[in-house]
């Protein structure tokens, strides 16, 4: 005795809509043999479609047994059921369910994406189209075809995997009688070749093609009749086993599945150009700003380090006030006031100290002719020039005499030269600094920017002149010291500290002054640049995140809009993971392409900032990698949720979605 192809025992199916329940099937038992042509009839709402969906594994019973070729369907996993649909079943729906964006031939071969078999199956698809007389239309899209033609394409698609069973739910429901007859002729022909055909209809003329008519009422079979002379066409074909029901055994990369998904994603991105463009734009702006902002931060850091290097590594800076980082003078504590005596004291520590110089800082209003300019004003001692590497290459440094005599000579930075003198030579010219006449004796070597700070916007004058003539200060702003060798730094700091305490009569724990070496200065400066980088980085990250949310939004809309497409794909054998992958590929594809243009734009913006605004920028590989990984992660993360949502749908639910 041959196993029946389909067997239901006491199958129930109940739908829950809010509070109320609808019993669509209330205990259906039914056996269908191979090669039968069955018509399921009955009034609207009697449960015909529910029954067909269960037979076709598009839905599962709540209760009861269902065997397909002797295999209990209840024990199959979701993916295995998808495999059975792909291998064994072909579906024809009242609404055709062709994918609008694809050509006819691509629609027909679509089930093969999920079959796990090698090849492009174009020839096979054309052969099926020939069978339904539409091979000459294969490069058209579905909406260029009439309803009857579309249904013939759907039948061709149902045949592409050479299924044992054709399921058809009101296949002629949307067609006129001429087209209906044509469709029925094709289905009848398939039955004659040995296919099992199970069809739902409410029309007697259509049911007349079948060899067995089942009539349903209120979820039960009320009549089941075989017609004379319409026995199963193939009874002798021998036993058939369900093949390994899992389709697409191969991995993602096998059999061009991935390229298949890529092509589908690309198609759908192109089909919604504006929408895709907007979400790509979000990521684009995010990635570009991450790269540009990080380049700015890195540039500032690099400029700062460059500057620190030029200052030499055995420098000490002595200032009044407590030694806090960012420490301005504290109101509560006293602030040590340094004079030239302190400088001389320190300089007298011969074995430890190479140079020492007092400095005062202030602002200068510089006037030359009818031009004026504001600049940082530095009063420097004799040794300051060598220590800070500001000895002019054009012109000369101050003499000891000039410093002693409060001479009105000035050395100016290149920015000041540019602003006040344009192209002409400033040497020997007289400028006014805070209304006092000075003679320009040199141009300080160009240093460039340290972050946003222009190191060439400076005016240096003798420290004595600055204190007593220009700024009216009695005390130094600080003292710069160059230690004889880097190994002596700690020793020098202790010695200087003791000396200052002695002279100023300060206690051991007094913090009215501080001595910083380069590592501390470096720390202080880098904490500033780090804060800046962090700030810039987080602004950029936020814009990237917003871009990601945009993508998720688009993907959610896209999933909702394409629910029926998802239903169709699942009906023809797509597994959960296939649907997820399709949508993931789409969202990751969009983020990556946005990311790539973003990288180019980010580098471009950095270059523009460097060239036209003169800012220090440094594009780093790290920022590019960071932005790329981040945008890919955003694509995956924000694509995953909609993709999961899509994949979790039952085929029937998705197909019915309006
Ligand atoms: P037929 O195809 O014979 O017209 P169906 O099998 O589609 O009937 O439906 C049988 C009953 O189940 C009907 O009362 C219908 O309203 C109900 N039904 C079908 N599908 C659903 C669903 N997804 N949710 C709620 N009720 C449903
Ligand atoms: Mg129905």
Short mmCIF file of C-alpha atoms in Angstrom, two decimals, residues 31 48 60 81 90 98 116 164 170 178 219 261 304 329 338 375 391 435 513 576 591 656:
data_model
loop_
_atom_site.label_atom_id
_atom_site.label_comp_id
_atom_site.label_asym_id
_atom_site.label_seq_id
_atom_site.Cartn_x
_atom_site.Cartn_y
_atom_site.Cartn_z
CA UNK A 31 -6.64 11.67 2.77
CA UNK A 48 -11.53 26.39 2.28
CA UNK A 60 0.01 24.90 10.95
CA UNK A 81 8.75 23.20 6.44
CA UNK A 90 3.96 24.88 -5.99
CA UNK A 98 4.31 38.27 -8.64
CA UNK A 116 20.40 25.57 -2.56
CA UNK A 164 4.68 16.89 -6.57
CA UNK A 170 -9.20 30.43 -6.34
CA UNK A 178 -11.98 32.92 -21.31
CA UNK A 219 -15.15 24.35 9.10
CA UNK A 261 20.63 38.58 -2.21
CA UNK A 304 50.96 70.77 20.14
CA UNK A 329 45.95 81.81 40.70
CA UNK A 338 58.85 86.90 41.17
CA UNK A 375 48.78 90.49 19.28
CA UNK A 391 65.97 83.88 17.74
CA UNK A 435 51.21 103.93 21.72
CA UNK A 513 54.07 78.95 43.32
CA UNK A 576 13.76 32.86 8.30
CA UNK A 591 25.24 52.19 5.19
CA UNK A 656 -2.81 38.38 3.70
#
